[in-house]
Amino acid sequence: MMEPYEAAVEGALSTLRAARTSLINEISAYPRPISGCDAQFNHLLSDRTRISDAINALQNRPFVPTPRVMEPGAASESR
């Protein structure tokens, strides 16, 4: 069974993925002026990066050292 916070994280990931898809579609349909000079287009690119970073942050599980496992990949000590 999924914990309530895990369900919330999965919901956030789902929402962010939908936002990313919508944003990618908007960028694809954007008219082709000189994009480097277009503030709105640059804003869309910035938002795409922010959304991707948020998805990556929620998907990654950082290593948390404990007294038995001080380094990533180290075997836990048995006593």
mmCIF file of N, CA and C in Angstrom:
data_model
loop_
_atom_site.group_PDB
_atom_site.id
_atom_site.type_symbol
_atom_site.label_atom_id
_atom_site.label_comp_id
_atom_site.label_asym_id
_atom_site.label_seq_id
_atom_site.Cartn_x
_atom_site.Cartn_y
_atom_site.Cartn_z
ATOM 1 N N MET A 1 0.843 -1.187 0.000
ATOM 2 C CA MET A 1 0.000 0.000 0.000
ATOM 3 C C MET A 1 0.887 1.249 0.000
ATOM 4 N N MET A 2 0.471 2.221 -0.746
ATOM 5 C CA MET A 2 1.237 3.455 -0.878
ATOM 6 C C MET A 2 0.926 4.391 0.289
ATOM 7 N N GLU A 3 1.985 4.971 0.846
ATOM 8 C CA GLU A 3 1.822 5.956 1.918
ATOM 9 C C GLU A 3 1.195 7.227 1.341
ATOM 10 N N PRO A 4 0.474 8.011 2.172
ATOM 11 C CA PRO A 4 -0.157 9.239 1.662
ATOM 12 C C PRO A 4 0.831 10.206 1.004
ATOM 13 N N TYR A 5 2.013 10.355 1.584
ATOM 14 C CA TYR A 5 2.977 11.281 0.978
ATOM 15 C C TYR A 5 3.465 10.750 -0.371
ATOM 16 N N GLU A 6 3.577 9.411 -0.501
ATOM 17 C CA GLU A 6 4.000 8.833 -1.778
ATOM 18 C C GLU A 6 2.950 9.083 -2.860
ATOM 19 N N ALA A 7 1.689 8.986 -2.479
ATOM 20 C CA ALA A 7 0.608 9.274 -3.426
ATOM 21 C C ALA A 7 0.659 10.744 -3.849
ATOM 22 N N ALA A 8 0.977 11.623 -2.905
ATOM 23 C CA ALA A 8 1.078 13.052 -3.228
ATOM 24 C C ALA A 8 2.244 13.306 -4.182
ATOM 25 N N VAL A 9 3.374 12.638 -3.953
ATOM 26 C CA VAL A 9 4.529 12.791 -4.842
ATOM 27 C C VAL A 9 4.187 12.268 -6.234
ATOM 28 N N GLU A 10 3.524 11.115 -6.307
ATOM 29 C CA GLU A 10 3.116 10.567 -7.609
ATOM 30 C C GLU A 10 2.140 11.511 -8.315
ATOM 31 N N GLY A 11 1.233 12.117 -7.552
ATOM 32 C CA GLY A 11 0.307 13.093 -8.129
ATOM 33 C C GLY A 11 1.042 14.311 -8.670
ATOM 34 N N ALA A 12 2.041 14.766 -7.915
ATOM 35 C CA ALA A 12 2.839 15.912 -8.362
ATOM 36 C C ALA A 12 3.616 15.567 -9.632
ATOM 37 N N LEU A 13 4.189 14.360 -9.669
ATOM 38 C CA LEU A 13 4.911 13.934 -10.870
ATOM 39 C C LEU A 13 3.988 13.873 -12.075
ATOM 40 N N SER A 14 2.801 13.343 -11.871
ATOM 41 C CA SER A 14 1.832 13.247 -12.964
ATOM 42 C C SER A 14 1.457 14.636 -13.480
ATOM 43 N N THR A 15 1.212 15.553 -12.563
ATOM 44 C CA THR A 15 0.863 16.927 -12.942
ATOM 45 C C THR A 15 2.021 17.608 -13.671
ATOM 46 N N LEU A 16 3.241 17.422 -13.174
ATOM 47 C CA LEU A 16 4.412 18.025 -13.818
ATOM 48 C C LEU A 16 4.654 17.437 -15.206
ATOM 49 N N ARG A 17 4.454 16.128 -15.348
ATOM 50 C CA ARG A 17 4.623 15.504 -16.672
ATOM 51 C C ARG A 17 3.597 16.045 -17.662
ATOM 52 N N ALA A 18 2.363 16.225 -17.199
ATOM 53 C CA ALA A 18 1.325 16.797 -18.069
ATOM 54 C C ALA A 18 1.681 18.233 -18.450
ATOM 55 N N ALA A 19 2.195 19.001 -17.489
ATOM 56 C CA ALA A 19 2.607 20.381 -17.774
ATOM 57 C C ALA A 19 3.758 20.398 -18.770
ATOM 58 N N ARG A 20 4.708 19.478 -18.602
ATOM 59 C CA ARG A 20 5.844 19.417 -19.528
ATOM 60 C C ARG A 20 5.379 19.086 -20.948
ATOM 61 N N THR A 21 4.467 18.119 -21.067
ATOM 62 C CA THR A 21 3.931 17.760 -22.384
ATOM 63 C C THR A 21 3.222 18.941 -23.022
ATOM 64 N N SER A 22 2.395 19.632 -22.247
ATOM 65 C CA SER A 22 1.682 20.802 -22.749
ATOM 66 C C SER A 22 2.658 21.890 -23.190
ATOM 67 N N LEU A 23 3.674 22.114 -22.401
ATOM 68 C CA LEU A 23 4.672 23.141 -22.711
ATOM 69 C C LEU A 23 5.478 22.774 -23.955
ATOM 70 N N ILE A 24 5.853 21.514 -24.084
ATOM 71 C CA ILE A 24 6.586 21.068 -25.276
ATOM 72 C C ILE A 24 5.731 21.270 -26.523
ATOM 73 N N ASN A 25 4.440 20.967 -26.417
ATOM 74 C CA ASN A 25 3.536 21.192 -27.551
ATOM 75 C C ASN A 25 3.443 22.675 -27.895
ATOM 76 N N GLU A 26 3.394 23.518 -26.862
ATOM 77 C CA GLU A 26 3.325 24.964 -27.095
ATOM 78 C C GLU A 26 4.606 25.473 -27.759
ATOM 79 N N ILE A 27 5.753 24.976 -27.304
ATOM 80 C CA ILE A 27 7.025 25.375 -27.908
ATOM 81 C C ILE A 27 7.083 24.913 -29.365
ATOM 82 N N SER A 28 6.613 23.698 -29.629
ATOM 83 C CA SER A 28 6.627 23.161 -31.001
ATOM 84 C C SER A 28 5.753 23.977 -31.941
ATOM 85 N N ALA A 29 4.647 24.499 -31.430
ATOM 86 C CA ALA A 29 3.708 25.255 -32.260
ATOM 87 C C ALA A 29 4.041 26.744 -32.322
ATOM 88 N N TYR A 30 5.070 27.161 -31.593
ATOM 89 C CA TYR A 30 5.410 28.581 -31.522
ATOM 90 C C TYR A 30 5.900 29.063 -32.886
ATOM 91 N N PRO A 31 5.455 30.251 -33.329
ATOM 92 C CA PRO A 31 5.935 30.800 -34.608
ATOM 93 C C PRO A 31 7.451 30.987 -34.579
ATOM 94 N N ARG A 32 8.069 30.936 -35.704
ATOM 95 C CA ARG A 32 9.527 30.936 -35.786
ATOM 96 C C ARG A 32 10.145 32.300 -36.074
ATOM 97 N N PRO A 33 10.015 33.250 -35.139
ATOM 98 C CA PRO A 33 10.780 34.489 -35.307
ATOM 99 C C PRO A 33 12.217 34.240 -34.843
ATOM 100 N N ILE A 34 12.953 35.284 -34.642
ATOM 101 C CA ILE A 34 14.303 35.143 -34.090
ATOM 102 C C ILE A 34 14.128 34.806 -32.616
ATOM 103 N N SER A 35 14.268 33.525 -32.294
ATOM 104 C CA SER A 35 13.906 33.061 -30.951
ATOM 105 C C SER A 35 14.767 33.658 -29.845
ATOM 106 N N GLY A 36 16.022 33.969 -30.097
ATOM 107 C CA GLY A 36 16.873 34.550 -29.070
ATOM 108 C C GLY A 36 16.428 35.937 -28.636
ATOM 109 N N CYS A 37 15.647 36.607 -29.482
ATOM 110 C CA CYS A 37 15.175 37.962 -29.192
ATOM 111 C C CYS A 37 13.735 37.974 -28.690
ATOM 112 N N ASP A 38 13.136 36.830 -28.542
ATOM 113 C CA ASP A 38 11.724 36.727 -28.183
ATOM 114 C C ASP A 38 11.594 36.379 -26.700
ATOM 115 N N ALA A 39 11.210 37.347 -25.890
ATOM 116 C CA ALA A 39 11.131 37.148 -24.441
ATOM 117 C C ALA A 39 10.131 36.061 -24.067
ATOM 118 N N GLN A 40 8.999 35.982 -24.742
ATOM 119 C CA GLN A 40 7.998 34.967 -24.413
ATOM 120 C C GLN A 40 8.534 33.565 -24.716
ATOM 121 N N PHE A 41 9.205 33.398 -25.845
ATOM 122 C CA PHE A 41 9.782 32.101 -26.197
ATOM 123 C C PHE A 41 10.845 31.706 -25.178
ATOM 124 N N ASN A 42 11.689 32.658 -24.800
ATOM 125 C CA ASN A 42 12.718 32.383 -23.795
ATOM 126 C C ASN A 42 12.092 32.002 -22.461
ATOM 127 N N HIS A 43 10.970 32.613 -22.128
ATOM 128 C CA HIS A 43 10.252 32.263 -20.899
ATOM 129 C C HIS A 43 9.750 30.817 -20.969
ATOM 130 N N LEU A 44 9.239 30.404 -22.122
ATOM 131 C CA LEU A 44 8.788 29.019 -22.297
ATOM 132 C C LEU A 44 9.951 28.049 -22.110
ATOM 133 N N LEU A 45 11.096 28.381 -22.674
ATOM 134 C CA LEU A 45 12.275 27.521 -22.513
ATOM 135 C C LEU A 45 12.708 27.448 -21.052
ATOM 136 N N SER A 46 12.644 28.576 -20.361
ATOM 137 C CA SER A 46 12.986 28.608 -18.940
ATOM 138 C C SER A 46 12.034 27.734 -18.132
ATOM 139 N N ASP A 47 10.745 27.842 -18.423
ATOM 140 C CA ASP A 47 9.758 27.016 -17.716
ATOM 141 C C ASP A 47 9.965 25.535 -17.997
ATOM 142 N N ARG A 48 10.347 25.201 -19.238
ATOM 143 C CA ARG A 48 10.612 23.797 -19.570
ATOM 144 C C ARG A 48 11.743 23.253 -18.699
ATOM 145 N N THR A 49 12.782 24.047 -18.520
ATOM 146 C CA THR A 49 13.904 23.636 -17.676
ATOM 147 C C THR A 49 13.473 23.496 -16.219
ATOM 148 N N ARG A 50 12.701 24.449 -15.726
ATOM 149 C CA ARG A 50 12.232 24.397 -14.332
ATOM 150 C C ARG A 50 11.384 23.156 -14.083
ATOM 151 N N ILE A 51 10.487 22.841 -15.019
ATOM 152 C CA ILE A 51 9.617 21.674 -14.861
ATOM 153 C C ILE A 51 10.448 20.393 -14.901
ATOM 154 N N SER A 52 11.385 20.309 -15.837
ATOM 155 C CA SER A 52 12.241 19.120 -15.925
ATOM 156 C C SER A 52 13.077 18.954 -14.658
ATOM 157 N N ASP A 53 13.594 20.047 -14.128
ATOM 158 C CA ASP A 53 14.365 19.988 -12.881
ATOM 159 C C ASP A 53 13.502 19.512 -11.719
ATOM 160 N N ALA A 54 12.258 19.966 -11.659
ATOM 161 C CA ALA A 54 11.350 19.540 -10.588
ATOM 162 C C ALA A 54 11.041 18.050 -10.699
ATOM 163 N N ILE A 55 10.821 17.571 -11.922
ATOM 164 C CA ILE A 55 10.572 16.137 -12.125
ATOM 165 C C ILE A 55 11.788 15.331 -11.680
ATOM 166 N N ASN A 56 12.977 15.758 -12.096
ATOM 167 C CA ASN A 56 14.199 15.053 -11.699
ATOM 168 C C ASN A 56 14.375 15.047 -10.185
ATOM 169 N N ALA A 57 14.080 16.156 -9.543
ATOM 170 C CA ALA A 57 14.222 16.240 -8.086
ATOM 171 C C ALA A 57 13.280 15.271 -7.382
ATOM 172 N N LEU A 58 12.066 15.112 -7.900
ATOM 173 C CA LEU A 58 11.108 14.202 -7.276
ATOM 174 C C LEU A 58 11.420 12.740 -7.576
ATOM 175 N N GLN A 59 12.063 12.462 -8.699
ATOM 176 C CA GLN A 59 12.373 11.080 -9.061
ATOM 177 C C GLN A 59 13.646 10.573 -8.394
ATOM 178 N N ASN A 60 14.592 11.459 -8.131
ATOM 179 C CA ASN A 60 15.859 11.049 -7.530
ATOM 180 C C ASN A 60 15.679 10.756 -6.053
ATOM 181 N N ARG A 61 16.357 9.729 -5.616
ATOM 182 C CA ARG A 61 16.351 9.390 -4.197
ATOM 183 C C ARG A 61 17.770 9.605 -3.672
ATOM 184 N N PRO A 62 17.992 10.721 -2.992
ATOM 185 C CA PRO A 62 19.348 11.007 -2.525
ATOM 186 C C PRO A 62 19.791 10.009 -1.456
ATOM 187 N N PHE A 63 21.080 9.760 -1.412
ATOM 188 C CA PHE A 63 21.644 8.884 -0.397
ATOM 189 C C PHE A 63 21.651 9.615 0.942
ATOM 190 N N VAL A 64 21.196 8.931 1.974
ATOM 191 C CA VAL A 64 21.203 9.483 3.325
ATOM 192 C C VAL A 64 22.090 8.573 4.172
ATOM 193 N N PRO A 65 23.251 9.064 4.597
ATOM 194 C CA PRO A 65 24.145 8.214 5.373
ATOM 195 C C PRO A 65 23.560 7.872 6.739
ATOM 196 N N THR A 66 23.873 6.676 7.178
ATOM 197 C CA THR A 66 23.475 6.221 8.509
ATOM 198 C C THR A 66 24.734 5.723 9.215
ATOM 199 N N PRO A 67 24.671 5.466 10.516
ATOM 200 C CA PRO A 67 25.861 4.962 11.199
ATOM 201 C C PRO A 67 26.379 3.642 10.603
ATOM 202 N N ARG A 68 25.507 2.826 10.009
ATOM 203 C CA ARG A 68 25.929 1.543 9.445
ATOM 204 C C ARG A 68 26.364 1.649 7.987
ATOM 205 N N VAL A 69 25.840 2.604 7.253
ATOM 206 C CA VAL A 69 26.196 2.777 5.839
ATOM 207 C C VAL A 69 26.550 4.247 5.632
ATOM 208 N N MET A 70 27.848 4.513 5.586
ATOM 209 C CA MET A 70 28.308 5.895 5.503
ATOM 210 C C MET A 70 28.495 6.388 4.068
ATOM 211 N N GLU A 71 28.635 5.453 3.100
ATOM 212 C CA GLU A 71 28.879 5.841 1.716
ATOM 213 C C GLU A 71 27.909 5.122 0.790
ATOM 214 N N PRO A 72 27.531 5.751 -0.308
ATOM 215 C CA PRO A 72 26.645 5.087 -1.267
ATOM 216 C C PRO A 72 27.285 3.802 -1.794
ATOM 217 N N GLY A 73 26.512 2.745 -1.870
ATOM 218 C CA GLY A 73 26.990 1.477 -2.406
ATOM 219 C C GLY A 73 27.727 0.614 -1.405
ATOM 220 N N ALA A 74 28.000 1.127 -0.213
ATOM 221 C CA ALA A 74 28.698 0.334 0.797
ATOM 222 C C ALA A 74 27.737 -0.673 1.414
ATOM 223 N N ALA A 75 28.245 -1.850 1.706
ATOM 224 C CA ALA A 75 27.419 -2.878 2.348
ATOM 225 C C ALA A 75 27.222 -2.517 3.810
ATOM 226 N N SER A 76 26.044 -2.828 4.320
ATOM 227 C CA SER A 76 25.806 -2.531 5.732
ATOM 228 C C SER A 76 26.533 -3.551 6.591
ATOM 229 N N GLU A 77 26.986 -3.083 7.701
ATOM 230 C CA GLU A 77 27.743 -3.901 8.628
ATOM 231 C C GLU A 77 26.797 -4.793 9.422
ATOM 232 N N SER A 78 27.103 -6.088 9.502
ATOM 233 C CA SER A 78 26.258 -6.964 10.323
ATOM 234 C C SER A 78 26.954 -7.210 11.650
ATOM 235 N N ARG A 79 26.164 -7.350 12.676
ATOM 236 C CA ARG A 79 26.743 -7.553 14.012
ATOM 237 C C ARG A 79 26.236 -8.813 14.608
#
